[in-house]
Amino acid sequence: MTDAPIDPLVIIELTNLKASGKIEDLAKHPSLAMKPEWVEELAQHRDFNVRESLAQNPAIASSPEVIQTLANDEDWYVRYNLAQNPALANYPDVIRTLSADQDPNVRFNLAKNPAIASSPEAIQTLANDEEWYVRCHLASNPALANFPNIIEALARDSNYNVRSWAAENPVLGDFPHIITKLSKDRSKSVRSSLASNPAIPTSTASNAQWNTQPARTAPTI
């Protein structure tokens, strides 16, 4: 694979940001990969705000050592920002590491990142997470398109919030048996979420919506 051409104007822009002390802006720059030595330098920066900005920059995709460093950063918000980075798609080992992070906020952010599709083990870990809100974000993640067993398990979750988020997943259209189950869910919230999902067949959505209406009572004579 050949390297992308170096744009001298971009290099000048990056140099000016560094020279003027706008380090956070430098860490966020989409073309930062043109200066890989700076990427490595910023990953070790003493200011956690700089590392946080770098962690969410897709430009770090070509720097595996930097991604690994950030995944082990002592600042939880650095790891939190990294967890939402689409660059993780090429780093299933890092995804697996973050899926077991001690901070639930990191796991929560990772669970909604489509990049997790590259790590089946991490998806399984997140599906069993003790925090229901982590499972919620996983349940609505389109990355589950190739993991029907996971989305089916989340559609049976004991927490109705998780089932509601599963009902909103845009990939549900490919799983009619899960749709049928959710359309009969005991929770009105779950049925309502399913009814509003544009991926659901109209007839099923109508039935689910009908099931959200309060039951009629006999008139008092």
PDB file of C-alpha atoms in Angstrom:
ATOM      1  CA  MET A   1       0.000   0.000   0.000  1.00  0.00           C
ATOM      2  CA  THR A   2       1.448   3.358  -0.997  1.00  0.00           C
ATOM      3  CA  ASP A   3       1.474   6.304   1.342  1.00  0.00           C
ATOM      4  CA  ALA A   4      -0.943   9.160   0.744  1.00  0.00           C
ATOM      5  CA  PRO A   5       0.679  12.183  -0.923  1.00  0.00           C
ATOM      6  CA  ILE A   6       1.933  14.853   1.434  1.00  0.00           C
ATOM      7  CA  ASP A   7       0.172  18.182   1.041  1.00  0.00           C
ATOM      8  CA  PRO A   8       2.695  20.920   1.889  1.00  0.00           C
ATOM      9  CA  LEU A   9      -0.085  23.337   2.784  1.00  0.00           C
ATOM     10  CA  VAL A  10      -1.436  20.910   5.363  1.00  0.00           C
ATOM     11  CA  ILE A  11       2.038  20.408   6.774  1.00  0.00           C
ATOM     12  CA  ILE A  12       2.353  24.179   7.144  1.00  0.00           C
ATOM     13  CA  GLU A  13      -1.031  24.286   8.897  1.00  0.00           C
ATOM     14  CA  LEU A  14      -0.004  21.547  11.319  1.00  0.00           C
ATOM     15  CA  THR A  15       3.331  23.232  11.973  1.00  0.00           C
ATOM     16  CA  ASN A  16       1.641  26.548  12.709  1.00  0.00           C
ATOM     17  CA  LEU A  17      -0.736  24.896  15.186  1.00  0.00           C
ATOM     18  CA  LYS A  18       2.175  23.374  17.054  1.00  0.00           C
ATOM     19  CA  ALA A  19       4.252  26.545  16.955  1.00  0.00           C
ATOM     20  CA  SER A  20       1.385  28.660  18.278  1.00  0.00           C
ATOM     21  CA  GLY A  21       0.725  26.292  21.166  1.00  0.00           C
ATOM     22  CA  LYS A  22      -2.708  25.154  19.933  1.00  0.00           C
ATOM     23  CA  ILE A  23      -1.913  21.588  20.874  1.00  0.00           C
ATOM     24  CA  GLU A  24      -5.497  20.433  21.402  1.00  0.00           C
ATOM     25  CA  ASP A  25      -6.399  21.669  17.923  1.00  0.00           C
ATOM     26  CA  LEU A  26      -3.363  19.878  16.583  1.00  0.00           C
ATOM     27  CA  ALA A  27      -4.452  16.641  18.292  1.00  0.00           C
ATOM     28  CA  LYS A  28      -7.890  16.932  16.647  1.00  0.00           C
ATOM     29  CA  HIS A  29      -6.623  17.716  13.158  1.00  0.00           C
ATOM     30  CA  PRO A  30      -7.920  15.223  10.571  1.00  0.00           C
ATOM     31  CA  SER A  31      -4.593  15.190   8.722  1.00  0.00           C
ATOM     32  CA  LEU A  32      -2.429  14.676  11.782  1.00  0.00           C
ATOM     33  CA  ALA A  33      -1.311  11.295  10.393  1.00  0.00           C
ATOM     34  CA  MET A  34       0.966  13.204   8.001  1.00  0.00           C
ATOM     35  CA  LYS A  35       3.207  13.762  11.019  1.00  0.00           C
ATOM     36  CA  PRO A  36       3.324  10.323  12.696  1.00  0.00           C
ATOM     37  CA  GLU A  37       6.108  11.368  15.051  1.00  0.00           C
ATOM     38  CA  TRP A  38       3.811  14.071  16.417  1.00  0.00           C
ATOM     39  CA  VAL A  39       1.020  11.540  16.908  1.00  0.00           C
ATOM     40  CA  GLU A  40       3.363   9.515  19.133  1.00  0.00           C
ATOM     41  CA  GLU A  41       4.449  12.642  20.958  1.00  0.00           C
ATOM     42  CA  LEU A  42       0.868  13.757  21.643  1.00  0.00           C
ATOM     43  CA  ALA A  43      -0.084  10.312  22.992  1.00  0.00           C
ATOM     44  CA  GLN A  44       2.432  10.934  25.785  1.00  0.00           C
ATOM     45  CA  HIS A  45       1.502  14.572  26.384  1.00  0.00           C
ATOM     46  CA  ARG A  46       1.270  15.571  30.045  1.00  0.00           C
ATOM     47  CA  ASP A  47      -2.038  17.403  29.465  1.00  0.00           C
ATOM     48  CA  PHE A  48      -4.866  14.878  29.557  1.00  0.00           C
ATOM     49  CA  ASN A  49      -7.022  17.230  27.444  1.00  0.00           C
ATOM     50  CA  VAL A  50      -4.575  16.786  24.582  1.00  0.00           C
ATOM     51  CA  ARG A  51      -4.649  13.002  24.923  1.00  0.00           C
ATOM     52  CA  GLU A  52      -8.438  13.071  25.079  1.00  0.00           C
ATOM     53  CA  SER A  53      -8.580  15.036  21.827  1.00  0.00           C
ATOM     54  CA  LEU A  54      -6.122  12.685  20.172  1.00  0.00           C
ATOM     55  CA  ALA A  55      -8.027   9.590  21.305  1.00  0.00           C
ATOM     56  CA  GLN A  56     -11.137  10.545  19.338  1.00  0.00           C
ATOM     57  CA  ASN A  57      -9.241  11.471  16.158  1.00  0.00           C
ATOM     58  CA  PRO A  58      -9.687   8.881  13.354  1.00  0.00           C
ATOM     59  CA  ALA A  59      -6.272   9.984  12.052  1.00  0.00           C
ATOM     60  CA  ILE A  60      -4.624   7.711  14.615  1.00  0.00           C
ATOM     61  CA  ALA A  61      -5.794   4.661  12.639  1.00  0.00           C
ATOM     62  CA  SER A  62      -2.329   4.130  11.182  1.00  0.00           C
ATOM     63  CA  SER A  63      -0.603   4.272  14.573  1.00  0.00           C
ATOM     64  CA  PRO A  64      -1.183   0.948  16.383  1.00  0.00           C
ATOM     65  CA  GLU A  65       1.276   1.705  19.181  1.00  0.00           C
ATOM     66  CA  VAL A  66      -0.486   4.981  19.900  1.00  0.00           C
ATOM     67  CA  ILE A  67      -3.906   3.319  19.997  1.00  0.00           C
ATOM     68  CA  GLN A  68      -2.592   0.716  22.430  1.00  0.00           C
ATOM     69  CA  THR A  69      -1.058   3.444  24.586  1.00  0.00           C
ATOM     70  CA  LEU A  70      -4.302   5.384  24.713  1.00  0.00           C
ATOM     71  CA  ALA A  71      -6.278   2.230  25.522  1.00  0.00           C
ATOM     72  CA  ASN A  72      -4.192   1.908  28.679  1.00  0.00           C
ATOM     73  CA  ASP A  73      -4.212   5.609  29.592  1.00  0.00           C
ATOM     74  CA  GLU A  74      -4.735   6.292  33.300  1.00  0.00           C
ATOM     75  CA  ASP A  75      -7.354   8.951  32.466  1.00  0.00           C
ATOM     76  CA  TRP A  76     -10.734   7.249  31.982  1.00  0.00           C
ATOM     77  CA  TYR A  77     -11.942  10.000  29.643  1.00  0.00           C
ATOM     78  CA  VAL A  78      -9.058   9.316  27.266  1.00  0.00           C
ATOM     79  CA  ARG A  79     -10.204   5.694  27.080  1.00  0.00           C
ATOM     80  CA  TYR A  80     -13.818   6.887  26.810  1.00  0.00           C
ATOM     81  CA  ASN A  81     -12.982   8.989  23.754  1.00  0.00           C
ATOM     82  CA  LEU A  82     -10.960   6.198  22.200  1.00  0.00           C
ATOM     83  CA  ALA A  83     -13.883   3.811  22.652  1.00  0.00           C
ATOM     84  CA  GLN A  84     -15.981   5.816  20.184  1.00  0.00           C
ATOM     85  CA  ASN A  85     -13.232   6.133  17.565  1.00  0.00           C
ATOM     86  CA  PRO A  86     -14.087   4.401  14.247  1.00  0.00           C
ATOM     87  CA  ALA A  87     -10.377   3.651  13.832  1.00  0.00           C
ATOM     88  CA  LEU A  88     -10.840   0.789  16.302  1.00  0.00           C
ATOM     89  CA  ALA A  89     -12.342  -1.359  13.539  1.00  0.00           C
ATOM     90  CA  ASN A  90      -8.822  -2.483  12.615  1.00  0.00           C
ATOM     91  CA  TYR A  91      -7.850  -3.254  16.201  1.00  0.00           C
ATOM     92  CA  PRO A  92     -10.019  -6.062  17.621  1.00  0.00           C
ATOM     93  CA  ASP A  93      -7.534  -6.681  20.434  1.00  0.00           C
ATOM     94  CA  VAL A  94      -7.940  -3.105  21.648  1.00  0.00           C
ATOM     95  CA  ILE A  95     -11.721  -3.407  21.376  1.00  0.00           C
ATOM     96  CA  ARG A  96     -11.523  -6.521  23.532  1.00  0.00           C
ATOM     97  CA  THR A  97      -9.411  -4.655  26.088  1.00  0.00           C
ATOM     98  CA  LEU A  98     -11.862  -1.754  26.270  1.00  0.00           C
ATOM     99  CA  SER A  99     -14.858  -4.092  26.561  1.00  0.00           C
ATOM    100  CA  ALA A 100     -13.468  -5.179  29.923  1.00  0.00           C
ATOM    101  CA  ASP A 101     -12.480  -1.689  31.082  1.00  0.00           C
ATOM    102  CA  GLN A 102     -13.076  -1.071  34.778  1.00  0.00           C
ATOM    103  CA  ASP A 103     -14.986   2.132  34.030  1.00  0.00           C
ATOM    104  CA  PRO A 104     -18.564   1.512  32.819  1.00  0.00           C
ATOM    105  CA  ASN A 105     -18.546   4.812  30.931  1.00  0.00           C
ATOM    106  CA  VAL A 106     -15.814   3.454  28.663  1.00  0.00           C
ATOM    107  CA  ARG A 107     -17.772   0.258  28.037  1.00  0.00           C
ATOM    108  CA  PHE A 108     -20.921   2.308  27.457  1.00  0.00           C
ATOM    109  CA  ASN A 109     -19.233   4.353  24.728  1.00  0.00           C
ATOM    110  CA  LEU A 110     -17.684   1.289  23.149  1.00  0.00           C
ATOM    111  CA  ALA A 111     -21.015  -0.531  23.028  1.00  0.00           C
ATOM    112  CA  LYS A 112     -22.474   1.998  20.583  1.00  0.00           C
ATOM    113  CA  ASN A 113     -19.437   2.040  18.268  1.00  0.00           C
ATOM    114  CA  PRO A 114     -20.107   0.108  15.011  1.00  0.00           C
ATOM    115  CA  ALA A 115     -16.393  -0.760  14.945  1.00  0.00           C
ATOM    116  CA  ILE A 116     -16.986  -3.457  17.562  1.00  0.00           C
ATOM    117  CA  ALA A 117     -18.183  -5.765  14.766  1.00  0.00           C
ATOM    118  CA  SER A 118     -14.544  -6.766  14.298  1.00  0.00           C
ATOM    119  CA  SER A 119     -14.417  -8.338  17.761  1.00  0.00           C
ATOM    120  CA  PRO A 120     -17.054 -11.021  18.437  1.00  0.00           C
ATOM    121  CA  GLU A 121     -15.485 -11.685  21.831  1.00  0.00           C
ATOM    122  CA  ALA A 122     -15.955  -8.047  22.876  1.00  0.00           C
ATOM    123  CA  ILE A 123     -19.570  -8.101  21.716  1.00  0.00           C
ATOM    124  CA  GLN A 124     -20.216 -11.153  23.871  1.00  0.00           C
ATOM    125  CA  THR A 125     -18.547  -9.453  26.833  1.00  0.00           C
ATOM    126  CA  LEU A 126     -20.656  -6.316  26.413  1.00  0.00           C
ATOM    127  CA  ALA A 127     -23.836  -8.378  26.036  1.00  0.00           C
ATOM    128  CA  ASN A 128     -23.147  -9.798  29.495  1.00  0.00           C
ATOM    129  CA  ASP A 129     -22.183  -6.452  31.047  1.00  0.00           C
ATOM    130  CA  GLU A 130     -23.525  -5.915  34.543  1.00  0.00           C
ATOM    131  CA  GLU A 131     -24.643  -2.378  33.711  1.00  0.00           C
ATOM    132  CA  TRP A 132     -27.980  -2.285  31.903  1.00  0.00           C
ATOM    133  CA  TYR A 133     -27.193   0.968  30.105  1.00  0.00           C
ATOM    134  CA  VAL A 134     -24.127  -0.626  28.517  1.00  0.00           C
ATOM    135  CA  ARG A 135     -26.331  -3.443  27.226  1.00  0.00           C
ATOM    136  CA  CYS A 136     -28.830  -0.841  25.985  1.00  0.00           C
ATOM    137  CA  HIS A 137     -26.334   0.787  23.658  1.00  0.00           C
ATOM    138  CA  LEU A 138     -25.143  -2.550  22.409  1.00  0.00           C
ATOM    139  CA  ALA A 139     -28.735  -3.612  21.747  1.00  0.00           C
ATOM    140  CA  SER A 140     -29.306  -0.703  19.361  1.00  0.00           C
ATOM    141  CA  ASN A 141     -25.942  -1.020  17.577  1.00  0.00           C
ATOM    142  CA  PRO A 142     -26.224  -1.944  13.860  1.00  0.00           C
ATOM    143  CA  ALA A 143     -22.988  -3.897  14.335  1.00  0.00           C
ATOM    144  CA  LEU A 144     -25.189  -6.740  15.588  1.00  0.00           C
ATOM    145  CA  ALA A 145     -26.352  -7.444  12.031  1.00  0.00           C
ATOM    146  CA  ASN A 146     -24.003 -10.423  11.882  1.00  0.00           C
ATOM    147  CA  PHE A 147     -24.670 -11.530  15.443  1.00  0.00           C
ATOM    148  CA  PRO A 148     -28.317 -12.669  15.544  1.00  0.00           C
ATOM    149  CA  ASN A 149     -27.722 -14.735  18.697  1.00  0.00           C
ATOM    150  CA  ILE A 150     -26.621 -11.592  20.559  1.00  0.00           C
ATOM    151  CA  ILE A 151     -29.512  -9.404  19.480  1.00  0.00           C
ATOM    152  CA  GLU A 152     -31.915 -12.239  20.274  1.00  0.00           C
ATOM    153  CA  ALA A 153     -30.445 -12.541  23.763  1.00  0.00           C
ATOM    154  CA  LEU A 154     -30.748  -8.784  24.311  1.00  0.00           C
ATOM    155  CA  ALA A 155     -34.343  -8.908  23.099  1.00  0.00           C
ATOM    156  CA  ARG A 156     -34.964 -11.305  26.022  1.00  0.00           C
ATOM    157  CA  ASP A 157     -33.033  -9.207  28.555  1.00  0.00           C
ATOM    158  CA  SER A 158     -34.613  -8.974  32.004  1.00  0.00           C
ATOM    159  CA  ASN A 159     -34.377  -5.168  31.852  1.00  0.00           C
ATOM    160  CA  TYR A 160     -37.131  -3.656  29.699  1.00  0.00           C
ATOM    161  CA  ASN A 161     -34.871  -0.713  28.765  1.00  0.00           C
ATOM    162  CA  VAL A 162     -32.494  -3.101  27.020  1.00  0.00           C
ATOM    163  CA  ARG A 163     -35.373  -4.745  25.154  1.00  0.00           C
ATOM    164  CA  SER A 164     -36.663  -1.299  24.138  1.00  0.00           C
ATOM    165  CA  TRP A 165     -33.311  -0.346  22.652  1.00  0.00           C
ATOM    166  CA  ALA A 166     -33.130  -3.683  20.873  1.00  0.00           C
ATOM    167  CA  ALA A 167     -36.551  -2.933  19.394  1.00  0.00           C
ATOM    168  CA  GLU A 168     -35.116   0.244  17.835  1.00  0.00           C
ATOM    169  CA  ASN A 169     -32.206  -1.502  16.112  1.00  0.00           C
ATOM    170  CA  PRO A 170     -32.321  -0.807  12.340  1.00  0.00           C
ATOM    171  CA  VAL A 171     -31.150  -4.350  11.531  1.00  0.00           C
ATOM    172  CA  LEU A 172     -34.237  -5.966  13.059  1.00  0.00           C
ATOM    173  CA  GLY A 173     -35.861  -6.197   9.644  1.00  0.00           C
ATOM    174  CA  ASP A 174     -33.628  -9.189   8.941  1.00  0.00           C
ATOM    175  CA  PHE A 175     -34.867 -11.074  11.993  1.00  0.00           C
ATOM    176  CA  PRO A 176     -38.648 -11.600  11.781  1.00  0.00           C
ATOM    177  CA  HIS A 177     -38.709 -14.061  14.680  1.00  0.00           C
ATOM    178  CA  ILE A 178     -37.215 -11.420  16.992  1.00  0.00           C
ATOM    179  CA  ILE A 179     -39.695  -8.847  15.710  1.00  0.00           C
ATOM    180  CA  THR A 180     -42.565 -11.208  16.497  1.00  0.00           C
ATOM    181  CA  LYS A 181     -41.292 -11.756  20.013  1.00  0.00           C
ATOM    182  CA  LEU A 182     -40.830  -8.047  20.705  1.00  0.00           C
ATOM    183  CA  SER A 183     -44.262  -7.212  19.290  1.00  0.00           C
ATOM    184  CA  LYS A 184     -45.746  -9.308  22.113  1.00  0.00           C
ATOM    185  CA  ASP A 185     -43.466  -7.979  24.832  1.00  0.00           C
ATOM    186  CA  ARG A 186     -45.120  -7.356  28.198  1.00  0.00           C
ATOM    187  CA  SER A 187     -43.668  -3.843  28.279  1.00  0.00           C
ATOM    188  CA  LYS A 188     -45.550  -1.066  26.528  1.00  0.00           C
ATOM    189  CA  SER A 189     -42.266   0.804  26.123  1.00  0.00           C
ATOM    190  CA  VAL A 190     -40.772  -2.095  24.151  1.00  0.00           C
ATOM    191  CA  ARG A 191     -43.790  -2.402  21.873  1.00  0.00           C
ATOM    192  CA  SER A 192     -43.855   1.340  21.308  1.00  0.00           C
ATOM    193  CA  SER A 193     -40.149   1.364  20.360  1.00  0.00           C
ATOM    194  CA  LEU A 194     -40.748  -1.459  17.923  1.00  0.00           C
ATOM    195  CA  ALA A 195     -43.710   0.317  16.355  1.00  0.00           C
ATOM    196  CA  SER A 196     -41.572   3.401  15.673  1.00  0.00           C
ATOM    197  CA  ASN A 197     -38.740   1.413  14.046  1.00  0.00           C
ATOM    198  CA  PRO A 198     -38.786   2.160  10.274  1.00  0.00           C
ATOM    199  CA  ALA A 199     -37.142  -1.207   9.596  1.00  0.00           C
ATOM    200  CA  ILE A 200     -40.231  -3.048  10.816  1.00  0.00           C
ATOM    201  CA  PRO A 201     -42.896  -4.192   8.319  1.00  0.00           C
ATOM    202  CA  THR A 202     -45.916  -1.882   8.395  1.00  0.00           C
ATOM    203  CA  SER A 203     -48.329  -4.592   9.456  1.00  0.00           C
ATOM    204  CA  THR A 204     -46.172  -5.627  12.396  1.00  0.00           C
ATOM    205  CA  ALA A 205     -45.600  -2.035  13.428  1.00  0.00           C
ATOM    206  CA  SER A 206     -49.343  -1.417  13.343  1.00  0.00           C
ATOM    207  CA  ASN A 207     -49.985  -4.439  15.541  1.00  0.00           C
ATOM    208  CA  ALA A 208     -47.278  -3.397  17.965  1.00  0.00           C
ATOM    209  CA  GLN A 209     -48.688   0.124  18.100  1.00  0.00           C
ATOM    210  CA  TRP A 210     -52.184  -1.218  18.653  1.00  0.00           C
ATOM    211  CA  ASN A 211     -50.854  -3.246  21.548  1.00  0.00           C
ATOM    212  CA  THR A 212     -49.601  -0.056  23.200  1.00  0.00           C
ATOM    213  CA  GLN A 213     -53.121   1.322  23.511  1.00  0.00           C
ATOM    214  CA  PRO A 214     -54.779   1.038  26.923  1.00  0.00           C
ATOM    215  CA  ALA A 215     -57.199  -1.835  27.272  1.00  0.00           C
ATOM    216  CA  ARG A 216     -60.860  -0.927  26.957  1.00  0.00           C
ATOM    217  CA  THR A 217     -63.060  -1.374  29.978  1.00  0.00           C
ATOM    218  CA  ALA A 218     -66.746  -2.128  29.985  1.00  0.00           C
ATOM    219  CA  PRO A 219     -68.955   0.945  30.480  1.00  0.00           C
ATOM    220  CA  THR A 220     -70.462   1.411  33.909  1.00  0.00           C
ATOM    221  CA  ILE A 221     -74.249   1.124  33.841  1.00  0.00           C
TER     222      ILE A 221
END
